[in-house]
Short mmCIF file of C-alpha atoms in Angstrom, two decimals:
data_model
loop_
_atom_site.label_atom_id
_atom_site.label_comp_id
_atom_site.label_asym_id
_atom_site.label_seq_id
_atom_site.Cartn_x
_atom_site.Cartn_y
_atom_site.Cartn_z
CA UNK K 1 0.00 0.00 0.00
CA UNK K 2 1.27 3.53 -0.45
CA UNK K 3 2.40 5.27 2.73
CA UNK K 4 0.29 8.35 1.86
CA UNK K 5 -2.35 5.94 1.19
CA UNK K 6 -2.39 3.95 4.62
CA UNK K 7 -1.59 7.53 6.50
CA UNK K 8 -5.37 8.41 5.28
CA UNK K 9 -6.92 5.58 5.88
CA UNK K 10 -5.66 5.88 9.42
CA UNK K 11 -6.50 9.24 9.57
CA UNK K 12 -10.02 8.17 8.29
CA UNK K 13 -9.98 5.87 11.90
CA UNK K 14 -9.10 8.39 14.21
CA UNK K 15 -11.59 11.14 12.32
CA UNK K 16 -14.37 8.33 13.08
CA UNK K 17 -13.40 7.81 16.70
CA UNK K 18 -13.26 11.69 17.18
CA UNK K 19 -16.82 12.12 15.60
CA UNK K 20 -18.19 9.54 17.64
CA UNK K 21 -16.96 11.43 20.75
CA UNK K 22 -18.75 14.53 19.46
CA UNK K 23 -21.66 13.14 19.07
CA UNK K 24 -21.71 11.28 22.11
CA UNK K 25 -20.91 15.05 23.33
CA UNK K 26 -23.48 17.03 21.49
CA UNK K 27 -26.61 13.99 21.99
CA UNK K 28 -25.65 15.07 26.20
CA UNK K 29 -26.05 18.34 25.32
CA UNK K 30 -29.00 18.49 23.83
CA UNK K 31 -31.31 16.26 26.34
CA UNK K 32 -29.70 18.45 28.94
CA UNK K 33 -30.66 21.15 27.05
CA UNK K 34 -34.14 19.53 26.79
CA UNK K 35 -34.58 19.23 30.91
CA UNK K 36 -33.54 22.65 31.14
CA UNK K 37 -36.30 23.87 28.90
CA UNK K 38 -38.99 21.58 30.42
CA UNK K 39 -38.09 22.91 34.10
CA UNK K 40 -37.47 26.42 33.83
CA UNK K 41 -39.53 27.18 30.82
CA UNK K 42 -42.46 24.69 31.12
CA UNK K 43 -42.58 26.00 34.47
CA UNK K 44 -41.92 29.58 34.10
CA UNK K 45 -39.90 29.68 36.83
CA UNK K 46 -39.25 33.36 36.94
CA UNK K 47 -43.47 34.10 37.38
CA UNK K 48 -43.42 31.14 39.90
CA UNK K 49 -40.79 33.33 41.81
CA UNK K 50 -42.51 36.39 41.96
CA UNK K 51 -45.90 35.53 42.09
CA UNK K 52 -44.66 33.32 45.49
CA UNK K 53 -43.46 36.45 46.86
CA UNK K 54 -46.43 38.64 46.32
CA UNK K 55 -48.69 36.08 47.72
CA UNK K 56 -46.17 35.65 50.87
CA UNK K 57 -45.58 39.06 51.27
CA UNK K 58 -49.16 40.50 50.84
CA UNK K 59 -50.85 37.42 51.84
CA UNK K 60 -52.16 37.29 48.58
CA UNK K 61 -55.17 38.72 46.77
CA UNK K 62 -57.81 35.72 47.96
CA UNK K 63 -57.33 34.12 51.44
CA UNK K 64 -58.65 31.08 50.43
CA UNK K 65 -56.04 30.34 47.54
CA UNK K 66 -53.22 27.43 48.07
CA UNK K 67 -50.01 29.00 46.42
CA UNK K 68 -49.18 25.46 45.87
CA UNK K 69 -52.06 24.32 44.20
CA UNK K 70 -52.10 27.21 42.33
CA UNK K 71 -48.79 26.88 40.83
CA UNK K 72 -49.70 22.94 40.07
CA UNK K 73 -52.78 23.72 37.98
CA UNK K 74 -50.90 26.83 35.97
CA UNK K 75 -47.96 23.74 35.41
CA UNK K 76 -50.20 21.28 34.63
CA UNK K 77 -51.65 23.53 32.12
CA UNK K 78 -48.57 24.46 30.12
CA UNK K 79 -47.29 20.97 29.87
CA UNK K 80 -50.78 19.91 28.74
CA UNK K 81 -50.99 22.46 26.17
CA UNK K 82 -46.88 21.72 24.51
CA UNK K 83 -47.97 17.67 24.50
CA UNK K 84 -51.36 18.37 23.25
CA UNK K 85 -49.29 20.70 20.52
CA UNK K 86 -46.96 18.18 19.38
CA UNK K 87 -47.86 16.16 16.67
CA UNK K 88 -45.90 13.08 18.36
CA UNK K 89 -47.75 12.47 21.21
CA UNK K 90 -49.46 9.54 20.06
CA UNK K 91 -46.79 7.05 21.49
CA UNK K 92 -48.61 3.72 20.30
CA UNK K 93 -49.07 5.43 16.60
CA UNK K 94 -45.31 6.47 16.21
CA UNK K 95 -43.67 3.17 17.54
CA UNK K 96 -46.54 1.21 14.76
CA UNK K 97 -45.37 3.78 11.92
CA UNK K 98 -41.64 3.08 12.64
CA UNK K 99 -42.52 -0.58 13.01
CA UNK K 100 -44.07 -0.23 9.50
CA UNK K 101 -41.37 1.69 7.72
CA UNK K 102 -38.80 -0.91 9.31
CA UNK K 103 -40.88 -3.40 7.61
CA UNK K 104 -41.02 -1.84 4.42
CA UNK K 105 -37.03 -1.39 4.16
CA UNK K 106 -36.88 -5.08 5.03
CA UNK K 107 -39.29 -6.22 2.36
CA UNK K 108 -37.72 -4.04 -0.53
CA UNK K 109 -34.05 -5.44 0.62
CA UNK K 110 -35.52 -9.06 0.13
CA UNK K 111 -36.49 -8.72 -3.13
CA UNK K 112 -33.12 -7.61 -4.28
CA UNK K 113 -30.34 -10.02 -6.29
CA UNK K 114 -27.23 -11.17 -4.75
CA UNK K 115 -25.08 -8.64 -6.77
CA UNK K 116 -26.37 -6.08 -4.49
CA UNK K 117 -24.74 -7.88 -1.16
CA UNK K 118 -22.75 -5.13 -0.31
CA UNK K 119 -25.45 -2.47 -0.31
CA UNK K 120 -27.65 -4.53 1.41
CA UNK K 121 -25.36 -5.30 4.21
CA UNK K 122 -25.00 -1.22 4.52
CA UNK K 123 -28.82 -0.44 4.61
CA UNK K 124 -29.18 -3.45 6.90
CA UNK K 125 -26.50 -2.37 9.16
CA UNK K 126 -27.80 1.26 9.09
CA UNK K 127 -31.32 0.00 9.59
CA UNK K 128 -30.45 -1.77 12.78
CA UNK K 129 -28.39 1.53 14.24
CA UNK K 130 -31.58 2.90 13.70
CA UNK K 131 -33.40 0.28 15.38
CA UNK K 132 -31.35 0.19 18.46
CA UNK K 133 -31.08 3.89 18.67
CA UNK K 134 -35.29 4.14 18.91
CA UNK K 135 -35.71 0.94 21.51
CA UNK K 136 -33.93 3.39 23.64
CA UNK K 137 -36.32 6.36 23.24
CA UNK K 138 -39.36 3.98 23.52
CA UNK K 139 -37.76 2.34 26.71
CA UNK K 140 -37.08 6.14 27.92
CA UNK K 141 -40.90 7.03 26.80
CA UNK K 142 -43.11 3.71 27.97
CA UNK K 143 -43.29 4.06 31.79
CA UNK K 144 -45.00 7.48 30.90
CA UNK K 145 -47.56 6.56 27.77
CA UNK K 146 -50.89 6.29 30.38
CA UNK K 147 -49.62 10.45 31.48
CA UNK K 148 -49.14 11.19 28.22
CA UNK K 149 -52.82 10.19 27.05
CA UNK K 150 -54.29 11.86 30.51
CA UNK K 151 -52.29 15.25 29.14
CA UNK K 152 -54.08 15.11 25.89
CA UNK K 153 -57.67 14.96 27.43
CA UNK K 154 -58.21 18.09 29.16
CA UNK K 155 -61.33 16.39 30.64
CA UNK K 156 -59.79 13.51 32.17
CA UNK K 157 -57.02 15.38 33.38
CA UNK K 158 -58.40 17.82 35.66
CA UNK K 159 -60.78 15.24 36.71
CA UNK K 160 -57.85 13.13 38.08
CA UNK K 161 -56.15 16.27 39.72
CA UNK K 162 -59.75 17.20 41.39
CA UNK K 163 -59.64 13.97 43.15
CA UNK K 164 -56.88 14.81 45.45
CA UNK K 165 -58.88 17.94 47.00
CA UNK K 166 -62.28 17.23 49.01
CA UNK K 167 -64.92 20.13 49.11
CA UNK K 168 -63.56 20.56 52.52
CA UNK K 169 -59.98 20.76 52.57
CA UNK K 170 -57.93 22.45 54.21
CA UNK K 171 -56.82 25.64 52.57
CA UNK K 172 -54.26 27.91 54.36
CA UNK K 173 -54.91 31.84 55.01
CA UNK K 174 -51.42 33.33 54.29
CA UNK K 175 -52.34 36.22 56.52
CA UNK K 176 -51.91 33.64 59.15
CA UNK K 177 -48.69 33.16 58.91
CA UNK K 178 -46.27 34.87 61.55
CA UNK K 179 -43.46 37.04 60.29
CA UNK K 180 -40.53 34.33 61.48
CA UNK K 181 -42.01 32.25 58.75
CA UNK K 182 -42.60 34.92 56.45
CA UNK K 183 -38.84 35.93 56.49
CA UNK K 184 -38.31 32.28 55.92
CA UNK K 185 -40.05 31.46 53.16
CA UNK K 186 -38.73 35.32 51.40
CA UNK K 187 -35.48 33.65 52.14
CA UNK K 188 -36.02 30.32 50.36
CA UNK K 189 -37.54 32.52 47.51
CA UNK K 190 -33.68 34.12 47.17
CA UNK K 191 -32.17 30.54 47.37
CA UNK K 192 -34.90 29.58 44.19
CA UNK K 193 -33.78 32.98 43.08
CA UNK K 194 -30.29 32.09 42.60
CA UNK K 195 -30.62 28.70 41.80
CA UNK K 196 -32.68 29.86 38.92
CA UNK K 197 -29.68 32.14 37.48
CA UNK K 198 -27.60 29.34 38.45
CA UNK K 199 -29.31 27.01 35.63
CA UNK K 200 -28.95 29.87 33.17
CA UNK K 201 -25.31 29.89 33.50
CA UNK K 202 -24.88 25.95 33.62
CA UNK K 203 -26.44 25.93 30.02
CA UNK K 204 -24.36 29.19 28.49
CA UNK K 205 -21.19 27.52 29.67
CA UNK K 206 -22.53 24.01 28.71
CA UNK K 207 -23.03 25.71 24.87
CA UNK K 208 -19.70 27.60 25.39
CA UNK K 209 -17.80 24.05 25.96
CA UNK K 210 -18.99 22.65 23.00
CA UNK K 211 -18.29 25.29 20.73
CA UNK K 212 -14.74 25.14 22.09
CA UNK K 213 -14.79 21.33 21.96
CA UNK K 214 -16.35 21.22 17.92
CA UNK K 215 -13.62 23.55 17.28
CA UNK K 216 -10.58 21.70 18.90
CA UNK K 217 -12.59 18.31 17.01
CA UNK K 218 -12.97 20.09 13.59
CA UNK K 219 -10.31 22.73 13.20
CA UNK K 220 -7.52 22.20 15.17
CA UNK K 221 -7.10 19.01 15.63
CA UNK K 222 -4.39 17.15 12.86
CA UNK K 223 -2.36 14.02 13.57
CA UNK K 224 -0.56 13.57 10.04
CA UNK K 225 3.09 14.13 11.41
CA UNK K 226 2.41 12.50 14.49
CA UNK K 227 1.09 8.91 12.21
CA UNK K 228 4.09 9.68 10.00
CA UNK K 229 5.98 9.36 13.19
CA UNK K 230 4.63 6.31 13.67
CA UNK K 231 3.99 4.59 10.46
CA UNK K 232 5.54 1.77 11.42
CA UNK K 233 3.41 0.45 14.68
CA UNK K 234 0.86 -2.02 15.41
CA UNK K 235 -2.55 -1.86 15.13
CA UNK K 236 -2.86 -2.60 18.84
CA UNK K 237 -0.06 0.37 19.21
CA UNK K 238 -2.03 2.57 16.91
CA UNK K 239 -5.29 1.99 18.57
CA UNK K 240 -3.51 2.74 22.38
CA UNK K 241 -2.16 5.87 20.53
CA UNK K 242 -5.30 7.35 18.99
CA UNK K 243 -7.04 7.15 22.89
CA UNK K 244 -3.84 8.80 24.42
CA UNK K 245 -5.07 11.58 21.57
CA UNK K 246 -8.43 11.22 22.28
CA UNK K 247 -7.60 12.12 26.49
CA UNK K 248 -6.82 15.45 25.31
CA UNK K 249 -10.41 16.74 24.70
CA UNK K 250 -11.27 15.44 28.16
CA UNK K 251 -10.75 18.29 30.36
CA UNK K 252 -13.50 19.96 27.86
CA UNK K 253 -15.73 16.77 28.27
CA UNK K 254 -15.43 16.95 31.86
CA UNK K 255 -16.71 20.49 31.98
CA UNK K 256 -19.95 19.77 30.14
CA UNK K 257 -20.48 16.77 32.33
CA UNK K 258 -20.12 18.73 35.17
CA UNK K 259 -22.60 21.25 33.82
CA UNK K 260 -24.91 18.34 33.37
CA UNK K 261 -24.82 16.92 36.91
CA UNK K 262 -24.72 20.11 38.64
CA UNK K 263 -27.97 21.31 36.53
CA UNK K 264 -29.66 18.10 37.90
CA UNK K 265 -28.63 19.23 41.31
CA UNK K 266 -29.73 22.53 40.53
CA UNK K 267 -32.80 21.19 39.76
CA UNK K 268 -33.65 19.28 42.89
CA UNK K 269 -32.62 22.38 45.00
CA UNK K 270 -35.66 24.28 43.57
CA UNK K 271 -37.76 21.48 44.16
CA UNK K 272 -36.44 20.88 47.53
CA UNK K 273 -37.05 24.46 48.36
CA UNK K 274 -40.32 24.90 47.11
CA UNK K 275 -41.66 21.77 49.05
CA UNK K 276 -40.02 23.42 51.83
CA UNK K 277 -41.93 26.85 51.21
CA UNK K 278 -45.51 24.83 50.94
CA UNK K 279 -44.30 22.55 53.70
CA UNK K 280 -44.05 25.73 56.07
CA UNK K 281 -48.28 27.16 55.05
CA UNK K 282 -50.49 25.64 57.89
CA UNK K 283 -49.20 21.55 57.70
CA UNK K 284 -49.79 21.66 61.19
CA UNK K 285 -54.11 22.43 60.71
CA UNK K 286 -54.08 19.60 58.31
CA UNK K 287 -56.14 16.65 58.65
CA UNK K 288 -54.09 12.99 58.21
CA UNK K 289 -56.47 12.42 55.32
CA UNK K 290 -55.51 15.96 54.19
CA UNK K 291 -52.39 15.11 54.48
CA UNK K 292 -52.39 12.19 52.58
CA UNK K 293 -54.33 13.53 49.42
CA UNK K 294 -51.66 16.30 49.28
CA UNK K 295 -48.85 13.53 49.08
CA UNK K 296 -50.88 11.79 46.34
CA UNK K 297 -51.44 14.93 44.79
CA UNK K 298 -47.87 15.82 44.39
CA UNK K 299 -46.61 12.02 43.41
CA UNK K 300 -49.47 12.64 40.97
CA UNK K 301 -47.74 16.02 39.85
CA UNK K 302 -44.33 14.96 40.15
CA UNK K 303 -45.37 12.17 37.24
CA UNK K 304 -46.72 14.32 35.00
CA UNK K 305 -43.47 16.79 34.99
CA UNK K 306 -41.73 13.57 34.70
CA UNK K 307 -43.54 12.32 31.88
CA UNK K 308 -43.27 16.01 29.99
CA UNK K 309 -39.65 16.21 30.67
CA UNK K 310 -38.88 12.34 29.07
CA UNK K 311 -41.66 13.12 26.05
CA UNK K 312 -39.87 16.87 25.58
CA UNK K 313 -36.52 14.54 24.98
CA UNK K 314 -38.65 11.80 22.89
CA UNK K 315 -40.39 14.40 20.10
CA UNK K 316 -37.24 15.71 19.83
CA UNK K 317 -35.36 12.71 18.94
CA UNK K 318 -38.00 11.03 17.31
CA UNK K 319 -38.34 13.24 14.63
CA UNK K 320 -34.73 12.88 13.92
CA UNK K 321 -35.33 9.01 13.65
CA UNK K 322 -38.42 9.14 11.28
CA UNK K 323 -36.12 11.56 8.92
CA UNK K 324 -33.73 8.97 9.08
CA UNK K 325 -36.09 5.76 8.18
CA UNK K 326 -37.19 7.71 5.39
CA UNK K 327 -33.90 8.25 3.68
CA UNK K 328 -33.42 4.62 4.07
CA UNK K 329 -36.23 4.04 2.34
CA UNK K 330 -35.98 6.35 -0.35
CA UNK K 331 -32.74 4.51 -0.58
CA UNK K 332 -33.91 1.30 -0.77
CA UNK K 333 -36.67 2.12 -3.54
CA UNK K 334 -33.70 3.84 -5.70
CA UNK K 335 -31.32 0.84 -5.45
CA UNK K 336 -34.74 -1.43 -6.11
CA UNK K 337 -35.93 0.77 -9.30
CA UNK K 338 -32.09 1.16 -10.62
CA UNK K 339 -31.98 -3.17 -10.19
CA UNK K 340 -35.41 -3.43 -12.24
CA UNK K 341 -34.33 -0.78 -15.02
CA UNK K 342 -30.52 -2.26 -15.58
CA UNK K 343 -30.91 -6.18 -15.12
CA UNK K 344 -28.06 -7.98 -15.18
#
């Protein structure tokens, strides 16, 4: 083989492994991206903030309203609304027209002559990438199809919520509460406060990262001399040398993992601290059976932001998936009409 030659080829390798890091990279990125937009924007975290604080501070314009189960219902309602939007939230109809498609590319391979072994082996292999990539997204989306169906039926929904609240429940009067816990739950506000502008810098410096780390991939990034160096190794040599090359983006890696975990953290600190906030609103003049309807109420809550957050990530990817099946077919029915036209 000619040394120029083989020096491409393993160029070609190490370009592959780096591009599989990148995407590996940028598919993190985006579902963090994804939970980032479900909490804070599905949420509207900033309104949640302040309207909190008037109602603590003023004790609210209506005596009789729960803060909490006000800011449920408004929730509810905007995650309702972007599933009820979307035109993938029929789970059982998406994974039946990728089963279909997947069918189709199957049946059109079959028909084709031996000759075209090669390119069959290449749409099959493709096809099953695909195939493996959306098992995960159903797996991801499953646990959550029964909450997705109760968000697309307005009716049903707020039936379901209304169960958790008797006639006669208990409903705090904010003016009640003494100025020690007043000051307290201002206080947790500024925590939520901060954690909230926390989150908006996890994601610029998440986006920063991996514009610095596409760059570093892409531009600035080229190992001719150092193959040339060592034309004459191994395979087993070249392989340990291409992941000593590889450890050098990892320091950027690192950083958007740490965004990642930290925004989860993030996450749970707002949660933590508004449970804390509602926690601190006249638990004490509860009933138990109060109490326990509340607790249902919120698992019941905490499952449907749950279920938004995993179907934000799923309509996302999905749609990449469908564009993808269809290329394959479109492929398949070229390679198929090209075989019946020239017959060998």
């Amino acid at each position: 083989i000619d040394p120029f030659t083989e020096i491409y080829e393993k160029e070609s390798i190490y370009s592959e492994e780096k591009a599989q890091l990148l995407r590996k990279e940028m598919e993190s990125v985006e579902t963090a991206d994804l939970e980032y937009t479900s909490f804070v924007e599905f949420t509207n975290l900033p309104k949640l903030i302040n309207d909190l604080a008037a109602a603590y501070t003023t004790g609210g314009n209506n005596n009789d309203a729960d803060p909490q189960l006000e800011m449920m219902r408004d929730q509810i309602k905007s995650w309702a609304y972007a599933v009820q939007q979307n035109e993938f939230n029929d789970i059982e109809r998406i994974i039946n027209v990728i089963s279909s498609k997947r069918k189709e590319i199957l049946d059109i391979l079959a028909t084709l002559p031996a000759e075209e072994k090669e390119n069959i082996l290449k749409l099959k292999a493709s096809l099953v990438e695909a195939s493996q990539s959306d098992e995960k997204l159903f797996r991801l989306i499953k646990p959550y199809v029964a909450e997705i169906k109760l968000l697309c039926n307005d009716s049903s929904l707020w039936r379901k919520f209304d169960e958790f609240q008797s006639a006669g429940a208990f409903q705090p009067s904010l003016l009640d509460i003494d100025d020690s816990k007043t000051e307290l739950i201002l206080s947790k506000l500024k925590a939520i406060t901060q954690f909230a502008e926390d989150l908006r810098l996890l994601k610029e410096e998440r986006a920063r990262t991996m514009g610095e780390l596409k760059d570093y991939v892409n531009n600035n990034d080229d190992i001719t001399s150092l193959l040339l160096a060592n034309k004459d190794k191994s395979d087993a040599e070249l392989q340990s040398l291409f992941e000593s090359e590889l450890a050098k983006f990892e320091p950027l890696t690192t950083r958007i993992e740490a965004t990642i975990f930290k925004q989860g953290s993030t996450i749970n600190g707002v949660k933590i601290e508004l449970d804390n906030i509602f926690g601190l609103t006249g638990i004490q003049d509860k009933t138990p059976e109060e109490q326990k309807a509340e607790l249902e109420r919120k698992l019941f809550f905490d499952k449907l932001e749950e279920a938004t957050t995993k179907f934000t990530i799923f309509s996302s990817d999905i749609q990449k998936g469908l564009n993808f099946y269809n290329s394959l077919l479109k492929m398949s029915k070229d390679l198929q009409n090209s075989v019946e036209q020239n017959p060998s």
